[in-house]
Amino acid sequence: MNATLHEKLLGWYRVHGRDLPWRRSKDPYAIWISEVMLQQTRVETVIPYYTRWMEQFPNIQTLARSTTDQILSLWEGLGYYRRAHNLRKAAHMIIEEFHATIPDQVADLERLPGVGIYTAAAIAALAFNLDVLALDGNLRRVIARLIDLEVDPRRRQGERCIYEWADKAMPVGQAGEFNQALMDLGATICTPRKPKCGLCPLMQDCLAYARGTQLERPIPRPGVRVPLYHVSAAVIQRADTVLIGRRPEGKLLGGLWEFPGGKQDPGESMEACMRREIQEELGVEVQVGVLLGIFPHAYTHFKVNVHAYRCLILSGEPQALDHDQLCWVALPDLEKYPMGKVDRLIANLLITDHNP
DNA sequence: GATACGTGGAA
DNA sequence: TTTCCAAGTAT
């Protein structure tokens, strides 16, 4: 009688919690990989990538021995490619500085590249059962509603309130289940839109529900405008091969391959943009040929329309002025080169045209 | 604190 | 079609 909040929550979790691949063991490595893949990424999207990763790199040692191309090929399409580079770097650090064992303290975990405050807490709680709150977007929303938080849970003041709530609400020694229960509640019941309050085990504990403010919590973040750019992309063929370049690591689509090109300047025609970008990136003059298509794409903070042209080199030999590497690739081999969404689309067009 | 960093699903 | 945003991190 009069069950506490955590008793109701954990009881609900044992019945309704999701059966997810990375929950089948408490292997810190498996939990680490899953948590990094899940950063800003949906569970359904992650599952096939996670399965393939664990087959190819089942432990720290196999990951440390991997190549950039291997991990990028596996990561292609998942987004936030820095995560893949960081996983490799972290594997090396774990072997050199932590005796090939994933550390079990939050402060040590946070030193690993790609592991921030959330992921460190998640590994500590889920793999090592430390009493810490793994505060992600789900928990921000769920707890903001439970305490009817009137300030932004993404800012420091709101965050403080959430951690204070957790200090009182989290049962000692059950942080792993407690965190995962809140995550599942946020993913299935206490959703961003249309929360299913009638099915919520914490309905009677929820201040927002009591006050009818569920839909106003958490308070919305101020909107940001995303600019639209126009970008050129060159399909330069020689015999049965096409020219692609590797983007520098650390920036957008770092380490991935692309068709050369770039952003249109204000007032510039798209064909002039194409010629200028090729001159700057490859050091050669090109004739801009037929337009293969215009490919719209939305990134986090801007949108693009990519105009893909066939181009013909008029003079000179392409050099890697603005790329890590250049490569002439036979069309059927294009699929072996990891690319972002738009370039993959263009590559698939070429492969299809070549193979009717 | 603000900004960069991908993609796809839902409304 | 547009908008929002989903298990965040690094700079």
mmCIF file of C-alpha atoms (C1' of nucleotides) in Angstrom:
data_model
loop_
_atom_site.group_PDB
_atom_site.id
_atom_site.type_symbol
_atom_site.label_atom_id
_atom_site.label_comp_id
_atom_site.label_asym_id
_atom_site.label_seq_id
_atom_site.Cartn_x
_atom_site.Cartn_y
_atom_site.Cartn_z
ATOM 1 C CA MET A 1 0.000 0.000 0.000
ATOM 2 C CA ASN A 2 1.059 3.546 -0.684
ATOM 3 C CA ALA A 3 3.815 2.438 -2.985
ATOM 4 C CA THR A 4 6.599 4.912 -3.474
ATOM 5 C CA LEU A 5 7.261 6.489 -6.831
ATOM 6 C CA HIS A 6 10.250 4.268 -7.568
ATOM 7 C CA GLU A 7 8.335 1.121 -6.582
ATOM 8 C CA LYS A 8 5.566 1.968 -9.043
ATOM 9 C CA LEU A 9 8.095 2.924 -11.714
ATOM 10 C CA LEU A 10 10.211 -0.209 -11.379
ATOM 11 C CA GLY A 11 7.118 -2.403 -11.178
ATOM 12 C CA TRP A 12 5.886 -0.919 -14.430
ATOM 13 C CA TYR A 13 9.315 -1.326 -16.004
ATOM 14 C CA ARG A 14 9.534 -5.039 -15.191
ATOM 15 C CA VAL A 15 6.309 -5.588 -17.104
ATOM 16 C CA HIS A 16 6.432 -2.966 -19.844
ATOM 17 C CA GLY A 17 10.149 -2.221 -20.287
ATOM 18 C CA ARG A 18 11.494 -2.749 -23.794
ATOM 19 C CA ASP A 19 13.568 -5.768 -24.735
ATOM 20 C CA LEU A 20 16.529 -4.183 -26.509
ATOM 21 C CA PRO A 21 19.634 -5.934 -27.876
ATOM 22 C CA TRP A 22 22.083 -4.061 -25.626
ATOM 23 C CA ARG A 23 20.080 -4.872 -22.518
ATOM 24 C CA ARG A 24 20.693 -8.604 -22.801
ATOM 25 C CA SER A 25 24.043 -8.344 -21.037
ATOM 26 C CA LYS A 26 25.752 -5.925 -18.692
ATOM 27 C CA ASP A 27 28.885 -5.895 -20.812
ATOM 28 C CA PRO A 28 30.265 -2.355 -20.358
ATOM 29 C CA TYR A 29 31.575 -2.409 -23.933
ATOM 30 C CA ALA A 30 28.152 -3.260 -25.361
ATOM 31 C CA ILE A 31 26.520 -0.581 -23.233
ATOM 32 C CA TRP A 32 29.124 1.992 -24.246
ATOM 33 C CA ILE A 33 28.653 1.296 -27.971
ATOM 34 C CA SER A 34 24.873 1.402 -27.695
ATOM 35 C CA GLU A 35 24.866 4.626 -25.704
ATOM 36 C CA VAL A 36 27.077 6.390 -28.244
ATOM 37 C CA MET A 37 24.956 5.155 -31.152
ATOM 38 C CA LEU A 38 21.822 6.300 -29.336
ATOM 39 C CA GLN A 39 23.051 9.879 -28.947
ATOM 40 C CA GLN A 40 20.392 11.953 -30.740
ATOM 41 C CA THR A 41 19.365 8.817 -32.625
ATOM 42 C CA ARG A 42 16.233 6.692 -32.430
ATOM 43 C CA VAL A 43 16.246 3.168 -31.089
ATOM 44 C CA GLU A 44 14.762 1.657 -34.275
ATOM 45 C CA THR A 45 17.456 3.319 -36.336
ATOM 46 C CA VAL A 46 20.244 2.126 -34.066
ATOM 47 C CA ILE A 47 19.343 -1.558 -33.749
ATOM 48 C CA PRO A 48 20.637 -2.801 -37.142
ATOM 49 C CA TYR A 49 23.787 -0.695 -36.843
ATOM 50 C CA TYR A 50 24.394 -1.967 -33.318
ATOM 51 C CA THR A 51 23.958 -5.591 -34.359
ATOM 52 C CA ARG A 52 26.403 -5.266 -37.234
ATOM 53 C CA TRP A 53 28.912 -3.381 -35.081
ATOM 54 C CA MET A 54 28.897 -6.035 -32.370
ATOM 55 C CA GLU A 55 29.402 -8.744 -34.976
ATOM 56 C CA GLN A 56 32.348 -6.958 -36.520
ATOM 57 C CA PHE A 57 33.825 -5.398 -33.352
ATOM 58 C CA PRO A 58 32.693 -7.519 -30.391
ATOM 59 C CA ASN A 59 35.195 -6.018 -27.934
ATOM 60 C CA ILE A 60 37.746 -3.275 -27.310
ATOM 61 C CA GLN A 61 40.574 -5.187 -28.964
ATOM 62 C CA THR A 62 38.789 -5.733 -32.270
ATOM 63 C CA LEU A 63 37.691 -2.092 -32.303
ATOM 64 C CA ALA A 64 41.201 -0.852 -31.612
ATOM 65 C CA ARG A 65 42.469 -2.860 -34.583
ATOM 66 C CA SER A 66 39.828 -1.414 -36.944
ATOM 67 C CA THR A 67 40.481 1.054 -39.758
ATOM 68 C CA THR A 68 38.776 4.373 -40.401
ATOM 69 C CA ASP A 69 37.217 2.972 -43.571
ATOM 70 C CA GLN A 70 35.838 -0.045 -41.720
ATOM 71 C CA ILE A 71 34.117 1.950 -39.009
ATOM 72 C CA LEU A 72 32.831 4.607 -41.430
ATOM 73 C CA SER A 73 31.388 1.987 -43.764
ATOM 74 C CA LEU A 74 29.592 0.474 -40.810
ATOM 75 C CA TRP A 75 28.431 3.916 -39.663
ATOM 76 C CA GLU A 76 27.311 5.166 -43.090
ATOM 77 C CA GLY A 77 23.790 6.578 -42.855
ATOM 78 C CA LEU A 78 23.735 6.803 -39.058
ATOM 79 C CA GLY A 79 24.924 10.420 -38.913
ATOM 80 C CA TYR A 80 27.137 12.352 -36.495
ATOM 81 C CA TYR A 81 30.189 10.618 -37.922
ATOM 82 C CA ARG A 82 32.507 12.093 -35.287
ATOM 83 C CA ARG A 83 31.033 9.480 -32.971
ATOM 84 C CA ALA A 84 32.567 6.699 -35.060
ATOM 85 C CA HIS A 85 35.997 8.334 -35.123
ATOM 86 C CA ASN A 86 35.780 8.951 -31.377
ATOM 87 C CA LEU A 87 34.895 5.336 -30.613
ATOM 88 C CA ARG A 88 38.138 4.211 -32.250
ATOM 89 C CA LYS A 89 40.187 6.847 -30.454
ATOM 90 C CA ALA A 90 38.586 5.935 -27.154
ATOM 91 C CA ALA A 91 39.352 2.248 -27.712
ATOM 92 C CA HIS A 92 43.028 3.143 -28.082
ATOM 93 C CA MET A 93 42.892 5.267 -24.949
ATOM 94 C CA ILE A 94 41.212 2.502 -22.955
ATOM 95 C CA ILE A 95 43.937 0.062 -23.953
ATOM 96 C CA GLU A 96 46.807 2.443 -23.252
ATOM 97 C CA GLU A 97 45.570 4.269 -20.156
ATOM 98 C CA PHE A 98 43.025 1.933 -18.590
ATOM 99 C CA HIS A 99 44.628 -1.494 -19.057
ATOM 100 C CA ALA A 100 42.110 -2.416 -21.763
ATOM 101 C CA THR A 101 39.271 -2.194 -19.252
ATOM 102 C CA ILE A 102 36.406 0.272 -19.517
ATOM 103 C CA PRO A 103 36.649 2.508 -16.438
ATOM 104 C CA ASP A 104 33.862 2.346 -13.864
ATOM 105 C CA GLN A 105 34.079 5.906 -12.535
ATOM 106 C CA VAL A 106 32.157 8.800 -14.087
ATOM 107 C CA ALA A 107 35.197 11.100 -14.087
ATOM 108 C CA ASP A 108 37.331 8.528 -15.955
ATOM 109 C CA LEU A 109 34.562 7.738 -18.412
ATOM 110 C CA GLU A 110 34.157 11.418 -19.248
ATOM 111 C CA ARG A 111 37.772 11.587 -20.370
ATOM 112 C CA LEU A 112 37.006 9.258 -23.277
ATOM 113 C CA PRO A 113 36.401 11.124 -26.536
ATOM 114 C CA GLY A 114 32.716 11.117 -27.382
ATOM 115 C CA VAL A 115 31.673 10.363 -23.806
ATOM 116 C CA GLY A 116 30.051 13.358 -22.141
ATOM 117 C CA ILE A 117 28.144 13.760 -18.918
ATOM 118 C CA TYR A 118 25.122 11.747 -20.061
ATOM 119 C CA THR A 119 26.976 8.786 -21.577
ATOM 120 C CA ALA A 120 29.398 8.590 -18.663
ATOM 121 C CA ALA A 121 26.482 8.445 -16.226
ATOM 122 C CA ALA A 122 24.630 5.926 -18.388
ATOM 123 C CA ILE A 123 27.607 3.548 -18.497
ATOM 124 C CA ALA A 124 28.237 3.994 -14.795
ATOM 125 C CA ALA A 125 24.615 3.311 -13.900
ATOM 126 C CA LEU A 126 23.735 0.604 -16.433
ATOM 127 C CA ALA A 127 27.005 -1.333 -16.465
ATOM 128 C CA PHE A 128 28.353 -0.712 -12.956
ATOM 129 C CA ASN A 129 25.181 0.131 -11.029
ATOM 130 C CA LEU A 130 26.532 3.406 -9.653
ATOM 131 C CA ASP A 131 23.869 5.680 -8.153
ATOM 132 C CA VAL A 132 23.944 8.427 -10.779
ATOM 133 C CA LEU A 133 21.239 9.958 -12.948
ATOM 134 C CA ALA A 134 21.721 9.462 -16.693
ATOM 135 C CA LEU A 135 20.025 12.693 -17.696
ATOM 136 C CA ASP A 136 19.028 12.530 -21.358
ATOM 137 C CA GLY A 137 16.245 14.140 -23.333
ATOM 138 C CA ASN A 138 13.696 11.575 -22.174
ATOM 139 C CA LEU A 139 14.444 12.150 -18.515
ATOM 140 C CA ARG A 140 14.426 15.911 -18.935
ATOM 141 C CA ARG A 141 10.915 15.700 -20.349
ATOM 142 C CA VAL A 142 9.573 13.078 -17.930
ATOM 143 C CA ILE A 143 10.956 14.754 -14.834
ATOM 144 C CA ALA A 144 10.012 18.245 -16.044
ATOM 145 C CA ARG A 145 6.438 16.963 -16.155
ATOM 146 C CA LEU A 146 6.617 15.096 -12.852
ATOM 147 C CA ILE A 147 7.690 18.266 -11.045
ATOM 148 C CA ASP A 148 5.822 20.623 -13.402
ATOM 149 C CA LEU A 149 9.058 22.460 -14.089
ATOM 150 C CA GLU A 150 8.345 26.002 -15.227
ATOM 151 C CA VAL A 151 11.860 26.767 -16.442
ATOM 152 C CA ASP A 152 13.761 25.205 -19.354
ATOM 153 C CA PRO A 153 15.104 21.762 -18.312
ATOM 154 C CA ARG A 154 17.901 22.181 -20.903
ATOM 155 C CA ARG A 155 19.306 25.153 -18.966
ATOM 156 C CA ARG A 156 21.314 25.077 -15.782
ATOM 157 C CA GLN A 157 18.580 26.187 -13.416
ATOM 158 C CA GLY A 158 16.133 23.581 -14.681
ATOM 159 C CA GLU A 159 18.848 20.957 -14.669
ATOM 160 C CA ARG A 160 19.579 21.707 -11.010
ATOM 161 C CA CYS A 161 15.935 21.109 -10.100
ATOM 162 C CA ILE A 162 15.996 17.789 -11.932
ATOM 163 C CA TYR A 163 19.122 16.530 -10.168
ATOM 164 C CA GLU A 164 17.650 17.616 -6.826
ATOM 165 C CA TRP A 165 14.505 15.653 -7.586
ATOM 166 C CA ALA A 166 16.610 12.606 -8.483
ATOM 167 C CA ASP A 167 18.544 12.776 -5.220
ATOM 168 C CA LYS A 168 15.305 12.168 -3.387
ATOM 169 C CA ALA A 169 13.523 9.888 -5.858
ATOM 170 C CA MET A 170 16.280 7.465 -6.902
ATOM 171 C CA PRO A 171 16.396 4.246 -4.893
ATOM 172 C CA VAL A 172 19.848 3.282 -3.635
ATOM 173 C CA GLY A 173 21.500 0.469 -5.592
ATOM 174 C CA GLN A 174 18.964 0.386 -8.413
ATOM 175 C CA ALA A 175 20.159 3.208 -10.615
ATOM 176 C CA GLY A 176 20.442 0.997 -13.681
ATOM 177 C CA GLU A 177 16.787 -0.017 -13.672
ATOM 178 C CA PHE A 178 15.631 3.377 -12.448
ATOM 179 C CA ASN A 179 17.257 5.236 -15.316
ATOM 180 C CA GLN A 180 16.108 2.747 -17.925
ATOM 181 C CA ALA A 181 12.591 2.769 -16.529
ATOM 182 C CA LEU A 182 12.421 6.556 -16.878
ATOM 183 C CA MET A 183 13.797 6.314 -20.413
ATOM 184 C CA ASP A 184 11.203 3.716 -21.428
ATOM 185 C CA LEU A 185 8.460 5.723 -19.791
ATOM 186 C CA GLY A 186 9.558 8.743 -21.820
ATOM 187 C CA ALA A 187 9.808 6.722 -25.023
ATOM 188 C CA THR A 188 6.460 4.930 -24.780
ATOM 189 C CA ILE A 189 4.126 6.808 -22.393
ATOM 190 C CA CYS A 190 5.430 10.245 -21.519
ATOM 191 C CA THR A 191 6.134 11.108 -25.166
ATOM 192 C CA PRO A 192 6.875 14.611 -26.464
ATOM 193 C CA ARG A 193 3.485 14.825 -28.169
ATOM 194 C CA LYS A 194 0.244 13.140 -27.097
ATOM 195 C CA PRO A 195 1.507 11.677 -23.810
ATOM 196 C CA LYS A 196 -0.560 8.674 -22.707
ATOM 197 C CA CYS A 197 -1.166 9.905 -19.166
ATOM 198 C CA GLY A 198 -3.979 7.398 -18.668
ATOM 199 C CA LEU A 199 -1.498 4.535 -18.973
ATOM 200 C CA CYS A 200 1.199 6.133 -16.841
ATOM 201 C CA PRO A 201 2.166 4.357 -13.613
ATOM 202 C CA LEU A 202 3.156 7.732 -12.163
ATOM 203 C CA MET A 203 -0.073 9.551 -12.978
ATOM 204 C CA GLN A 204 -0.771 10.149 -9.305
ATOM 205 C CA ASP A 205 2.763 11.464 -8.741
ATOM 206 C CA CYS A 206 2.761 13.862 -11.693
ATOM 207 C CA LEU A 207 2.357 17.537 -10.822
ATOM 208 C CA ALA A 208 1.852 18.526 -14.452
ATOM 209 C CA TYR A 209 -0.915 15.946 -14.801
ATOM 210 C CA ALA A 210 -2.548 17.206 -11.629
ATOM 211 C CA ARG A 211 -2.459 20.756 -12.967
ATOM 212 C CA GLY A 212 -3.246 19.843 -16.587
ATOM 213 C CA THR A 213 -0.006 21.336 -17.859
ATOM 214 C CA GLN A 214 1.438 18.151 -19.437
ATOM 215 C CA LEU A 215 1.345 19.645 -22.914
ATOM 216 C CA GLU A 216 3.135 22.781 -21.755
ATOM 217 C CA ARG A 217 6.023 20.830 -20.208
ATOM 218 C CA PRO A 218 8.807 21.007 -20.869
ATOM 219 C CA ILE A 219 8.507 24.610 -21.977
ATOM 220 C CA PRO A 220 9.447 24.870 -25.670
ATOM 221 C CA ARG A 221 12.929 25.953 -26.644
ATOM 222 C CA PRO A 222 13.176 29.186 -28.618
ATOM 223 C CA GLY A 223 12.958 28.451 -32.325
ATOM 224 C CA VAL A 224 15.984 28.794 -34.586
ATOM 225 C CA ARG A 225 15.843 29.551 -38.281
ATOM 226 C CA VAL A 226 17.709 27.254 -40.640
ATOM 227 C CA PRO A 227 19.210 28.885 -43.734
ATOM 228 C CA LEU A 228 18.913 27.290 -47.197
ATOM 229 C CA TYR A 229 22.056 27.014 -49.308
ATOM 230 C CA HIS A 230 22.568 25.971 -52.902
ATOM 231 C CA VAL A 231 25.525 23.673 -53.476
ATOM 232 C CA SER A 232 27.172 22.300 -56.612
ATOM 233 C CA ALA A 233 28.497 18.748 -57.024
ATOM 234 C CA ALA A 234 30.624 17.562 -59.947
ATOM 235 C CA VAL A 235 30.450 14.154 -61.595
ATOM 236 C CA ILE A 236 33.763 13.966 -63.446
ATOM 237 C CA GLN A 237 34.251 10.737 -65.385
ATOM 238 C CA ARG A 238 37.327 9.355 -67.089
ATOM 239 C CA ALA A 239 36.937 6.069 -68.918
ATOM 240 C CA ASP A 240 34.814 3.956 -66.538
ATOM 241 C CA THR A 241 35.851 5.782 -63.377
ATOM 242 C CA VAL A 242 34.557 8.833 -61.509
ATOM 243 C CA LEU A 243 36.460 11.295 -59.306
ATOM 244 C CA ILE A 244 35.637 11.543 -55.589
ATOM 245 C CA GLY A 245 37.417 13.233 -52.692
ATOM 246 C CA ARG A 246 37.647 12.451 -49.004
ATOM 247 C CA ARG A 247 36.434 15.219 -46.667
ATOM 248 C CA PRO A 248 38.714 16.280 -43.840
ATOM 249 C CA GLU A 249 37.942 14.750 -40.441
ATOM 250 C CA GLY A 250 36.463 16.841 -37.666
ATOM 251 C CA LYS A 251 33.966 18.809 -39.746
ATOM 252 C CA LEU A 252 30.680 18.078 -41.511
ATOM 253 C CA LEU A 253 30.637 14.476 -42.794
ATOM 254 C CA GLY A 254 34.255 14.155 -41.706
ATOM 255 C CA GLY A 255 36.187 11.316 -43.322
ATOM 256 C CA LEU A 256 33.405 10.514 -45.782
ATOM 257 C CA TRP A 257 33.784 10.587 -49.573
ATOM 258 C CA GLU A 258 31.971 13.099 -51.779
ATOM 259 C CA PHE A 259 31.614 14.465 -55.266
ATOM 260 C CA PRO A 260 33.657 17.682 -55.407
ATOM 261 C CA GLY A 261 31.770 20.965 -55.215
ATOM 262 C CA GLY A 262 30.594 23.523 -52.733
ATOM 263 C CA LYS A 263 28.386 26.365 -51.642
ATOM 264 C CA GLN A 264 27.095 28.977 -54.058
ATOM 265 C CA ASP A 265 28.099 32.579 -53.318
ATOM 266 C CA PRO A 266 25.434 35.307 -53.235
ATOM 267 C CA GLY A 267 24.631 36.487 -56.757
ATOM 268 C CA GLU A 268 26.677 33.724 -58.351
ATOM 269 C CA SER A 269 25.171 31.428 -60.974
ATOM 270 C CA MET A 270 25.182 27.732 -60.129
ATOM 271 C CA GLU A 271 27.407 26.922 -63.126
ATOM 272 C CA ALA A 272 29.890 29.607 -62.110
ATOM 273 C CA CYS A 273 29.838 28.135 -58.611
ATOM 274 C CA MET A 274 30.596 24.712 -60.065
ATOM 275 C CA ARG A 275 33.584 25.977 -62.086
ATOM 276 C CA ARG A 276 34.958 28.036 -59.176
ATOM 277 C CA GLU A 277 34.687 25.213 -56.632
ATOM 278 C CA ILE A 278 36.449 22.761 -58.929
ATOM 279 C CA GLN A 279 39.186 25.289 -59.621
ATOM 280 C CA GLU A 280 39.655 25.821 -55.860
ATOM 281 C CA GLU A 281 39.393 22.175 -54.809
ATOM 282 C CA LEU A 282 41.116 20.404 -57.680
ATOM 283 C CA GLY A 283 43.080 23.120 -59.468
ATOM 284 C CA VAL A 284 41.619 22.361 -62.884
ATOM 285 C CA GLU A 285 39.340 24.087 -65.408
ATOM 286 C CA VAL A 286 36.086 22.299 -66.181
ATOM 287 C CA GLN A 287 33.259 22.655 -68.623
ATOM 288 C CA VAL A 288 29.927 22.318 -66.858
ATOM 289 C CA GLY A 289 27.722 19.820 -68.662
ATOM 290 C CA VAL A 290 24.239 18.410 -68.151
ATOM 291 C CA LEU A 291 22.405 18.819 -64.837
ATOM 292 C CA LEU A 292 21.852 15.331 -63.406
ATOM 293 C CA GLY A 293 19.462 16.491 -60.742
ATOM 294 C CA ILE A 294 18.815 18.692 -57.728
ATOM 295 C CA PHE A 295 18.909 16.924 -54.376
ATOM 296 C CA PRO A 296 17.365 18.655 -51.361
ATOM 297 C CA HIS A 297 18.636 17.714 -47.936
ATOM 298 C CA ALA A 298 18.163 19.000 -44.383
ATOM 299 C CA TYR A 299 20.941 18.997 -41.815
ATOM 300 C CA THR A 300 20.571 20.112 -38.209
ATOM 301 C CA HIS A 301 21.161 23.804 -38.669
ATOM 302 C CA PHE A 302 20.840 24.395 -42.391
ATOM 303 C CA LYS A 303 19.282 23.001 -45.555
ATOM 304 C CA VAL A 304 20.834 22.498 -48.952
ATOM 305 C CA ASN A 305 19.805 21.956 -52.542
ATOM 306 C CA VAL A 306 22.635 20.046 -54.163
ATOM 307 C CA HIS A 307 22.872 20.617 -57.938
ATOM 308 C CA ALA A 308 24.784 17.708 -59.492
ATOM 309 C CA TYR A 309 26.363 18.341 -62.904
ATOM 310 C CA ARG A 310 28.371 16.242 -65.265
ATOM 311 C CA CYS A 311 31.649 18.082 -65.765
ATOM 312 C CA LEU A 312 34.461 17.758 -68.268
ATOM 313 C CA ILE A 313 38.046 18.612 -67.407
ATOM 314 C CA LEU A 314 39.367 21.146 -69.952
ATOM 315 C CA SER A 315 42.951 21.404 -68.750
ATOM 316 C CA GLY A 316 45.211 20.156 -65.977
ATOM 317 C CA GLU A 317 45.363 17.147 -63.652
ATOM 318 C CA PRO A 318 43.195 17.187 -60.495
ATOM 319 C CA GLN A 319 45.059 17.615 -57.224
ATOM 320 C CA ALA A 320 43.772 17.170 -53.664
ATOM 321 C CA LEU A 321 43.823 20.865 -52.759
ATOM 322 C CA ASP A 322 40.720 20.826 -50.545
ATOM 323 C CA HIS A 323 40.441 17.111 -49.726
ATOM 324 C CA ASP A 324 42.437 14.599 -47.725
ATOM 325 C CA GLN A 325 42.578 12.334 -50.757
ATOM 326 C CA LEU A 326 41.288 12.085 -54.303
ATOM 327 C CA CYS A 327 40.337 8.832 -55.933
ATOM 328 C CA TRP A 328 39.238 7.681 -59.391
ATOM 329 C CA VAL A 329 36.757 4.917 -58.671
ATOM 330 C CA ALA A 330 35.134 2.411 -61.014
ATOM 331 C CA LEU A 331 31.369 2.922 -60.816
ATOM 332 C CA PRO A 332 30.533 -0.505 -59.318
ATOM 333 C CA ASP A 333 33.126 0.155 -56.604
ATOM 334 C CA LEU A 334 31.500 3.409 -55.463
ATOM 335 C CA GLU A 335 29.397 1.562 -52.922
ATOM 336 C CA LYS A 336 32.548 0.593 -51.039
ATOM 337 C CA TYR A 337 33.332 4.230 -50.267
ATOM 338 C CA PRO A 338 31.446 5.595 -47.227
ATOM 339 C CA MET A 339 29.403 8.698 -48.133
ATOM 340 C CA GLY A 340 26.759 10.992 -46.697
ATOM 341 C CA LYS A 341 23.140 10.792 -47.824
ATOM 342 C CA VAL A 342 23.263 13.118 -50.823
ATOM 343 C CA ASP A 343 26.493 11.791 -52.319
ATOM 344 C CA ARG A 344 25.271 8.232 -51.822
ATOM 345 C CA LEU A 345 22.136 9.148 -53.746
ATOM 346 C CA ILE A 346 24.201 10.532 -56.637
ATOM 347 C CA ALA A 347 26.525 7.517 -56.530
ATOM 348 C CA ASN A 348 23.549 5.154 -56.712
ATOM 349 C CA LEU A 349 22.214 7.037 -59.732
ATOM 350 C CA LEU A 350 25.528 6.575 -61.535
ATOM 351 C CA ILE A 351 25.741 2.896 -60.622
ATOM 352 C CA THR A 352 22.166 2.326 -61.817
ATOM 353 C CA ASP A 353 22.695 4.215 -65.088
ATOM 354 C CA HIS A 354 25.820 2.210 -65.706
ATOM 355 C CA ASN A 355 24.067 -1.087 -64.968
ATOM 356 C CA PRO A 356 20.691 -0.957 -66.719
ATOM 357 C "C1'" DG B 1 26.100 29.952 -23.553
ATOM 358 C "C1'" DA B 2 25.869 29.428 -28.523
ATOM 359 C "C1'" DT B 3 27.006 26.774 -32.370
ATOM 360 C "C1'" DA B 4 28.323 22.688 -35.241
ATOM 361 C "C1'" DC B 5 27.335 18.186 -36.029
ATOM 362 C "C1'" DG B 6 23.142 13.773 -39.672
ATOM 363 C "C1'" DT B 7 19.331 11.484 -40.399
ATOM 364 C "C1'" DG B 8 14.597 9.992 -40.608
ATOM 365 C "C1'" DG B 9 9.993 9.647 -38.585
ATOM 366 C "C1'" DA B 10 5.762 11.713 -37.127
ATOM 367 C "C1'" DA B 11 2.169 15.162 -37.183
ATOM 368 C "C1'" DT C 1 5.395 20.922 -47.035
ATOM 369 C "C1'" DT C 2 7.166 22.307 -42.916
ATOM 370 C "C1'" DT C 3 8.445 21.726 -38.363
ATOM 371 C "C1'" DC C 4 9.993 19.414 -34.574
ATOM 372 C "C1'" DC C 5 12.961 16.681 -32.607
ATOM 373 C "C1'" DA C 6 15.507 11.610 -30.782
ATOM 374 C "C1'" DA C 7 19.308 7.851 -25.305
ATOM 375 C "C1'" DG C 8 24.412 14.460 -26.688
ATOM 376 C "C1'" DT C 9 29.339 16.025 -27.270
ATOM 377 C "C1'" DA C 10 32.976 19.214 -28.351
ATOM 378 C "C1'" DT C 11 34.469 23.720 -28.998
#
